[in-house]
Short mmCIF file of C-alpha atoms and ligand atoms in Angstrom, two decimals:
data_model
loop_
_atom_site.label_atom_id
_atom_site.label_comp_id
_atom_site.label_asym_id
_atom_site.label_seq_id
_atom_site.Cartn_x
_atom_site.Cartn_y
_atom_site.Cartn_z
CA MET Y 1 69.69 -141.59 -2.63
CA ARG Y 2 70.05 -144.92 -4.93
CA ILE Y 3 72.93 -143.99 -7.21
CA GLY Y 4 74.58 -146.07 -10.18
CA ILE Y 5 77.15 -145.99 -11.35
CA LEU Y 6 79.03 -147.60 -14.90
CA THR Y 7 82.06 -147.13 -16.86
CA ALA Y 8 82.07 -146.70 -20.51
CA GLY Y 9 84.59 -146.44 -23.15
CA GLY Y 10 88.17 -147.08 -23.38
CA ASP Y 11 89.72 -148.53 -20.44
CA CYS Y 12 92.54 -146.31 -19.03
CA PRO Y 13 94.43 -145.88 -15.83
CA GLY Y 14 92.29 -144.51 -12.69
CA ILE Y 15 88.80 -145.73 -13.06
CA ASN Y 16 88.79 -147.45 -10.29
CA ALA Y 17 90.54 -145.00 -8.49
CA THR Y 18 87.09 -142.87 -9.81
CA ILE Y 19 84.66 -145.74 -8.85
CA ARG Y 20 86.30 -145.45 -5.09
CA GLY Y 21 86.36 -142.12 -4.64
CA VAL Y 22 82.26 -141.81 -5.58
CA CYS Y 23 81.18 -144.99 -4.09
CA LYS Y 24 83.51 -144.64 -0.54
CA THR Y 25 82.14 -140.86 -0.39
CA ALA Y 26 78.59 -141.67 -1.53
CA ILE Y 27 78.56 -144.41 1.46
CA ASN Y 28 80.37 -142.99 4.11
CA TYR Y 29 79.39 -139.41 4.12
CA TYR Y 30 76.27 -138.88 2.10
CA GLY Y 31 74.46 -142.51 3.54
CA MET Y 32 73.72 -143.64 -0.75
CA GLU Y 33 73.16 -146.65 -2.04
CA ILE Y 34 75.29 -147.80 -4.57
CA TYR Y 35 74.17 -149.83 -7.57
CA GLY Y 36 77.27 -151.22 -10.11
CA ILE Y 37 76.51 -151.09 -13.84
CA GLN Y 38 78.15 -153.52 -15.94
CA SER Y 39 79.79 -152.85 -18.99
CA GLY Y 40 78.97 -148.68 -19.72
CA PHE Y 41 75.72 -148.36 -21.61
CA GLN Y 42 75.36 -152.59 -21.88
CA GLY Y 43 74.25 -153.14 -18.61
CA LEU Y 44 71.90 -150.28 -18.40
CA ILE Y 45 69.87 -151.88 -21.20
CA ASP Y 46 70.17 -155.67 -20.10
CA ASP Y 47 69.53 -154.36 -16.03
CA ASP Y 48 72.91 -156.41 -14.94
CA ILE Y 49 72.48 -154.32 -12.24
CA ALA Y 50 73.66 -155.20 -8.89
CA PRO Y 51 74.64 -153.06 -5.36
CA ILE Y 52 78.07 -152.09 -4.02
CA ASP Y 53 79.38 -152.10 -0.91
CA ILE Y 54 81.92 -150.56 0.74
CA GLU Y 55 83.73 -153.74 1.53
CA ASP Y 56 84.34 -154.19 -2.42
CA MET Y 57 86.09 -150.70 -2.78
CA SER Y 58 89.35 -152.20 -0.95
CA GLY Y 59 92.62 -152.47 -3.71
CA LEU Y 60 90.68 -150.17 -5.40
CA LEU Y 61 93.18 -147.08 -6.27
CA ASN Y 62 96.36 -148.43 -7.78
CA LEU Y 63 94.20 -151.26 -10.21
CA GLY Y 64 94.26 -151.00 -13.84
CA GLY Y 65 90.96 -151.30 -15.94
CA THR Y 66 87.59 -151.22 -14.29
CA ILE Y 67 86.16 -153.39 -12.21
CA LEU Y 68 82.60 -152.90 -13.48
CA GLY Y 69 83.69 -153.33 -16.92
CA THR Y 70 83.07 -151.87 -20.06
CA SER Y 71 82.06 -151.05 -23.87
CA ARG Y 72 81.69 -148.70 -26.62
CA VAL Y 73 78.00 -150.15 -27.10
CA LYS Y 74 75.25 -147.07 -27.91
CA PRO Y 75 72.52 -146.58 -26.32
CA PHE Y 76 71.28 -144.00 -29.50
CA PRO Y 77 70.39 -145.35 -32.88
CA GLN Y 78 72.71 -144.59 -35.37
CA LYS Y 79 72.12 -141.53 -38.29
CA GLY Y 80 68.97 -143.19 -40.24
CA SER Y 81 67.96 -145.32 -37.96
CA ASN Y 82 64.72 -144.67 -35.90
CA ASN Y 83 65.25 -147.93 -33.64
CA ASN Y 84 65.15 -146.09 -30.26
CA GLU Y 85 64.25 -149.52 -28.02
CA ARG Y 86 68.00 -149.17 -26.44
CA ALA Y 87 66.81 -145.84 -24.45
CA LYS Y 88 63.67 -146.92 -23.62
CA GLN Y 89 64.92 -150.05 -22.37
CA ILE Y 90 67.29 -148.17 -20.41
CA LEU Y 91 64.93 -145.85 -18.91
CA LYS Y 92 62.66 -148.29 -17.54
CA ASN Y 93 66.13 -150.33 -15.71
CA ILE Y 94 65.92 -146.97 -14.31
CA GLU Y 95 62.71 -146.77 -13.10
CA LYS Y 96 62.37 -150.30 -12.28
CA ARG Y 97 65.46 -150.13 -9.68
CA LYS Y 98 64.62 -146.74 -8.88
CA LEU Y 99 67.82 -145.39 -9.48
CA ASP Y 100 68.31 -141.60 -8.40
CA CYS Y 101 71.37 -140.87 -10.34
CA ILE Y 102 73.42 -142.37 -12.67
CA VAL Y 103 77.40 -141.65 -13.00
CA CYS Y 104 78.70 -141.89 -15.77
CA ILE Y 105 82.62 -142.34 -16.38
CA GLY Y 106 83.73 -141.68 -19.56
CA GLY Y 107 85.37 -140.39 -22.72
CA ASN Y 108 83.59 -138.17 -25.65
CA GLY Y 109 81.48 -140.79 -26.38
CA THR Y 110 79.95 -141.38 -23.20
CA GLN Y 111 79.30 -137.47 -22.78
CA LYS Y 112 77.35 -137.08 -25.76
CA THR Y 113 75.60 -140.04 -24.96
CA ALA Y 114 74.93 -138.63 -21.54
CA ALA Y 115 74.21 -135.50 -22.64
CA ARG Y 116 71.05 -137.51 -24.66
CA LEU Y 117 70.53 -139.19 -21.47
CA ALA Y 118 69.68 -135.90 -19.35
CA GLU Y 119 67.87 -134.61 -22.56
CA LEU Y 120 65.48 -137.97 -22.03
CA GLY Y 121 65.46 -136.44 -18.02
CA ILE Y 122 67.57 -138.76 -16.05
CA ASN Y 123 69.52 -137.36 -13.64
CA ILE Y 124 73.22 -137.28 -14.76
CA VAL Y 125 76.92 -136.69 -13.51
CA SER Y 126 79.71 -137.50 -15.04
CA ILE Y 127 83.15 -137.56 -14.92
CA PRO Y 128 86.03 -137.41 -17.53
CA LYS Y 129 88.73 -140.34 -18.35
CA THR Y 130 91.06 -140.89 -21.44
CA ILE Y 131 94.50 -141.18 -22.17
CA ASP Y 132 93.71 -138.76 -25.26
CA ASN Y 133 93.16 -135.91 -22.84
CA ASP Y 134 91.05 -134.22 -25.50
CA ILE Y 135 87.52 -134.10 -23.43
CA TRP Y 136 86.38 -130.61 -24.24
CA GLY Y 137 85.64 -128.39 -21.07
CA THR Y 138 88.45 -130.54 -18.74
CA ASP Y 139 92.05 -129.02 -18.52
CA PHE Y 140 92.84 -132.73 -18.13
CA SER Y 141 91.58 -135.97 -17.51
CA PHE Y 142 92.58 -139.16 -15.73
CA GLY Y 143 94.65 -141.14 -17.76
CA PHE Y 144 96.59 -139.23 -19.45
CA ASP Y 145 99.21 -138.22 -16.95
CA SER Y 146 99.57 -142.45 -16.53
CA ALA Y 147 99.67 -142.27 -20.15
CA VAL Y 148 102.38 -140.17 -20.98
CA GLY Y 149 104.58 -141.65 -17.88
CA ILE Y 150 104.24 -144.98 -19.81
CA ALA Y 151 104.85 -143.78 -23.48
CA THR Y 152 108.19 -141.45 -21.70
CA GLU Y 153 109.64 -144.62 -20.03
CA ALA Y 154 109.20 -146.46 -23.50
CA ILE Y 155 110.95 -144.03 -25.52
CA ASP Y 156 113.33 -143.02 -23.16
CA ARG Y 157 114.52 -146.79 -24.20
CA LEU Y 158 114.27 -146.52 -27.45
CA HIS Y 159 116.99 -144.05 -27.82
CA SER Y 160 119.33 -146.66 -26.29
CA THR Y 161 118.91 -148.97 -29.97
CA ALA Y 162 118.51 -145.76 -32.07
CA SER Y 163 121.92 -144.43 -30.64
CA SER Y 164 123.89 -147.84 -30.68
CA HIS Y 165 122.59 -149.24 -34.01
CA LYS Y 166 122.58 -145.56 -35.55
CA ARG Y 167 118.88 -145.77 -36.57
CA VAL Y 168 115.81 -143.53 -36.72
CA MET Y 169 113.37 -145.03 -34.18
CA VAL Y 170 110.00 -143.77 -35.03
CA VAL Y 171 107.32 -144.29 -32.34
CA GLU Y 172 103.59 -144.10 -32.70
CA VAL Y 173 101.36 -142.94 -29.19
CA MET Y 174 97.79 -143.22 -29.05
CA GLY Y 175 95.73 -140.17 -28.94
CA HIS Y 176 92.62 -140.60 -31.42
CA HIS Y 177 92.42 -137.22 -32.98
CA ALA Y 178 94.11 -135.33 -30.84
CA GLY Y 179 97.89 -135.38 -30.48
CA TRP Y 180 97.99 -134.47 -26.66
CA LEU Y 181 99.84 -137.49 -26.40
CA ALA Y 182 102.75 -137.71 -28.73
CA LEU Y 183 103.30 -133.91 -27.81
CA TYR Y 184 103.39 -134.32 -23.65
CA SER Y 185 105.08 -137.82 -24.60
CA GLY Y 186 107.84 -136.67 -27.20
CA MET Y 187 108.92 -133.59 -25.40
CA ALA Y 188 109.29 -135.47 -22.40
CA SER Y 189 111.65 -137.98 -23.64
CA GLY Y 190 113.61 -135.99 -25.69
CA GLY Y 191 111.89 -136.29 -29.16
CA ASP Y 192 114.07 -135.37 -32.26
CA ILE Y 193 110.87 -134.90 -34.30
CA ILE Y 194 107.40 -134.47 -33.20
CA LEU Y 195 104.37 -135.09 -35.59
CA ILE Y 196 100.64 -134.38 -34.35
CA PRO Y 197 97.33 -134.51 -35.88
CA GLU Y 198 96.68 -130.65 -35.48
CA LEU Y 199 99.91 -129.43 -37.47
CA PRO Y 200 100.57 -130.52 -41.32
CA TYR Y 201 104.38 -132.07 -41.78
CA ASN Y 202 106.27 -131.90 -45.05
CA ILE Y 203 107.84 -135.72 -45.39
CA HIS Y 204 110.93 -133.76 -47.35
CA ASN Y 205 111.90 -131.59 -44.15
CA LEU Y 206 112.10 -134.53 -41.80
CA GLY Y 207 114.11 -136.54 -44.42
CA ASN Y 208 116.28 -132.79 -44.11
CA VAL Y 209 116.25 -132.59 -40.49
CA ILE Y 210 117.13 -136.27 -39.59
CA ILE Y 211 120.35 -135.70 -42.42
CA GLU Y 212 120.86 -132.34 -40.75
CA ARG Y 213 121.03 -134.15 -37.17
CA LEU Y 214 123.75 -136.94 -39.31
CA LYS Y 215 126.03 -133.95 -40.05
CA LYS Y 216 126.03 -132.30 -36.99
CA GLY Y 217 127.50 -136.11 -35.32
CA LYS Y 218 124.26 -137.06 -34.48
CA PRO Y 219 123.59 -140.44 -36.79
CA TYR Y 220 120.47 -141.74 -35.16
CA SER Y 221 116.97 -139.68 -34.18
CA ILE Y 222 113.26 -140.47 -32.64
CA VAL Y 223 110.52 -139.36 -33.97
CA VAL Y 224 106.77 -139.37 -32.14
CA VAL Y 225 104.25 -140.07 -33.90
CA ALA Y 226 100.09 -139.38 -32.83
CA GLU Y 227 98.16 -142.41 -34.69
CA GLY Y 228 95.96 -139.88 -36.01
CA ILE Y 229 97.81 -137.87 -38.48
CA GLN Y 230 97.33 -137.73 -41.97
CA THR Y 231 98.97 -140.24 -43.68
CA ASP Y 232 98.15 -141.43 -47.63
CA PRO Y 233 94.71 -144.06 -47.13
CA GLU Y 234 95.76 -145.45 -50.50
CA ARG Y 235 99.10 -147.34 -48.22
CA LYS Y 236 96.07 -148.23 -45.45
CA LYS Y 237 98.64 -147.91 -43.37
CA ARG Y 238 99.16 -147.22 -39.16
CA ALA Y 239 100.89 -143.56 -38.79
CA GLY Y 240 104.12 -144.89 -37.10
CA GLU Y 241 104.84 -147.62 -40.34
CA TYR Y 242 103.70 -145.12 -42.99
CA ILE Y 243 105.87 -142.40 -41.95
CA ALA Y 244 109.23 -145.01 -41.08
CA GLU Y 245 109.04 -146.00 -44.19
CA GLU Y 246 108.39 -142.43 -46.01
CA ILE Y 247 111.49 -141.04 -43.90
CA GLU Y 248 113.87 -144.40 -44.42
CA TYR Y 249 112.62 -143.85 -48.84
CA GLU Y 250 113.70 -139.97 -48.06
CA THR Y 251 117.38 -140.39 -46.07
CA GLY Y 252 118.28 -144.08 -46.70
CA PHE Y 253 118.96 -144.79 -43.24
CA GLU Y 254 117.86 -148.00 -41.68
CA THR Y 255 114.35 -147.09 -39.64
CA ARG Y 256 112.20 -148.98 -37.48
CA GLU Y 257 108.88 -148.41 -35.97
CA THR Y 258 107.53 -149.30 -32.75
CA VAL Y 259 103.79 -149.09 -31.58
CA LEU Y 260 103.03 -148.72 -27.90
CA GLY Y 261 99.30 -149.73 -28.31
CA TYR Y 262 97.95 -150.38 -25.63
CA LEU Y 263 100.62 -151.31 -23.34
CA GLN Y 264 99.74 -146.89 -23.52
CA ARG Y 265 96.18 -147.56 -21.24
CA GLY Y 266 97.49 -150.85 -18.70
CA GLY Y 267 98.07 -150.96 -15.48
CA ALA Y 268 98.35 -148.57 -12.28
CA PRO Y 269 97.49 -144.90 -12.32
CA SER Y 270 100.89 -142.41 -11.03
CA SER Y 271 99.90 -140.45 -8.31
CA PHE Y 272 98.41 -137.17 -10.33
CA ASP Y 273 95.61 -139.77 -11.67
CA ARG Y 274 95.05 -141.54 -8.37
CA ASN Y 275 94.81 -138.05 -6.62
CA LEU Y 276 93.01 -136.27 -9.84
CA ALA Y 277 90.86 -139.39 -9.89
CA THR Y 278 89.40 -138.97 -6.28
CA LEU Y 279 89.16 -135.48 -6.17
CA MET Y 280 86.50 -135.88 -9.27
CA GLY Y 281 84.47 -139.28 -7.76
CA GLY Y 282 84.52 -136.46 -4.56
CA HIS Y 283 82.97 -134.02 -6.80
CA ALA Y 284 80.77 -135.65 -8.53
CA THR Y 285 79.21 -137.02 -4.82
CA GLU Y 286 78.94 -133.51 -4.08
CA LEU Y 287 76.70 -132.61 -7.34
CA ILE Y 288 74.41 -135.53 -6.73
CA ALA Y 289 73.76 -134.42 -3.26
CA ASN Y 290 73.17 -131.23 -4.27
CA LYS Y 291 70.98 -132.33 -7.14
CA LYS Y 292 72.82 -130.41 -9.03
CA PHE Y 293 72.51 -133.48 -12.30
CA GLY Y 294 73.21 -133.18 -16.18
CA ARG Y 295 77.25 -131.83 -15.47
CA MET Y 296 80.86 -132.61 -16.10
CA VAL Y 297 82.80 -132.86 -13.26
CA ALA Y 298 86.22 -130.84 -14.67
CA LEU Y 299 89.73 -129.67 -14.00
CA LYS Y 300 90.08 -126.25 -14.49
CA GLY Y 301 93.84 -124.35 -13.34
CA ASP Y 302 94.06 -126.62 -9.60
CA THR Y 303 90.07 -126.55 -9.10
CA ILE Y 304 87.98 -129.23 -9.63
CA THR Y 305 84.50 -127.83 -10.63
CA SER Y 306 81.46 -128.85 -13.09
CA ILE Y 307 79.92 -127.56 -16.17
CA PRO Y 308 76.72 -128.30 -18.16
CA LEU Y 309 77.01 -131.71 -20.43
CA SER Y 310 75.27 -129.51 -23.14
CA ASP Y 311 78.13 -127.72 -23.47
CA THR Y 312 81.13 -130.32 -23.85
CA ALA Y 313 79.15 -133.08 -25.81
CA GLY Y 314 80.30 -133.18 -29.27
CA LYS Y 315 83.53 -130.99 -28.69
CA LEU Y 316 86.75 -132.44 -29.27
CA LYS Y 317 89.77 -130.27 -27.05
CA LEU Y 318 92.34 -130.45 -29.96
CA VAL Y 319 96.21 -128.76 -29.42
CA SER Y 320 96.88 -125.07 -29.96
CA PRO Y 321 100.16 -124.87 -32.22
CA GLN Y 322 100.46 -121.74 -29.63
CA HIS Y 323 100.77 -124.23 -27.00
CA ASN Y 324 103.15 -123.50 -24.37
CA LEU Y 325 105.35 -126.85 -25.99
CA ILE Y 326 105.39 -126.16 -29.00
CA VAL Y 327 106.46 -122.67 -29.26
CA GLU Y 328 109.44 -123.68 -26.63
CA GLY Y 329 110.08 -126.87 -28.02
CA LYS Y 330 110.58 -125.08 -31.90
CA LYS Y 331 113.31 -122.57 -29.76
CA MET Y 332 115.31 -125.86 -28.90
CA GLY Y 333 115.10 -126.64 -32.63
CA ILE Y 334 112.74 -129.92 -32.20
CA CYS Y 335 110.81 -130.45 -35.21
CA PHE Y 336 107.04 -129.95 -35.52
CA GLY Y 337 106.26 -131.17 -39.48
O1 F6P R 401 90.30 -143.23 -26.44
C1 F6P R 401 90.92 -144.04 -26.07
C2 F6P R 401 91.64 -144.66 -27.45
O2 F6P R 401 92.80 -145.83 -26.54
C3 F6P R 401 92.33 -144.13 -28.44
O3 F6P R 401 93.53 -143.45 -28.12
C4 F6P R 401 92.43 -145.14 -29.77
O4 F6P R 401 92.51 -144.43 -31.03
C5 F6P R 401 91.37 -145.68 -29.52
O5 F6P R 401 91.07 -145.29 -28.08
C6 F6P R 401 91.56 -147.56 -29.04
O6 F6P R 401 90.70 -147.85 -29.00
P1 F6P R 401 89.79 -149.58 -28.79
O7 F6P R 401 89.63 -149.86 -27.91
O8 F6P R 401 88.69 -149.93 -29.41
O9 F6P R 401 90.95 -150.14 -30.33
#
């Protein structure tokens, strides 16, 4: 079989480990041929496709980013447009290159596009990746554990300045519309207040929590804020900056914000992500060998399995207010809003 592989959407730690997992298994075990598609779906549109050899797989397990490059190019027309030229071009190039299946490694947008390509009759197997952990149907996607580790270490370091200067330190983490990254890194780093998009907050309450901490001999606080929380749209501020300004106004305490940004997406994957990426890559290859197309590889408990792409496309996995980290965190006095 001849397989094309692409990576689309934001980069994250573990993508190269997945490419390695797919390609090594496909070439070594199944004797398949692999073609690398450059820059996500853009490479399928432009026919920017080249063979990948086993020698190309050296040094990938711990390498950040993606050797195939990525983009957020969407092959299907946006609402209100009938221009389907890109999708037609993709079909033409897959035919021309005689690709039996396309492996799409990506986040939510990629799963949606992959599902639509599958509807057009293209054989697709997809693999979920994102630091946001918001892909429906998989317990975890690789990239998340690495990003939690990076954010946790960064917040640990903010504790020094918070306690030395007796300041409120607000740290904004990524996560798009979901609070997974803020919840996991905030709890792991001992955040005093954790704000996620799934839970409402009251700014007066946040101020009171910080003032009460001062009364109990804690003249500093760490506030972990997910980038996707609700803010005043008129003020056009990032979530972290907005919350820092509001807290300073409410309490009169010196408050500083830090935005972790793309630091959370770069560099080497954690060992958990390396192994998850490797297992998911191997499973994707097995699906192809068994001609089980139109599916996304998923982690359920400690089992690697797969689900129909049509099940996950267009859905978002959000944090439940009953998540055990929230329930236990509240019992410990951590404020979630
Ligand atoms: O989906 C991953 C992510 O890093 C989000 O956490 C963030 O909101 C977004 O991508 C940033 O996207 P871009 O790379 O387009 O700036």
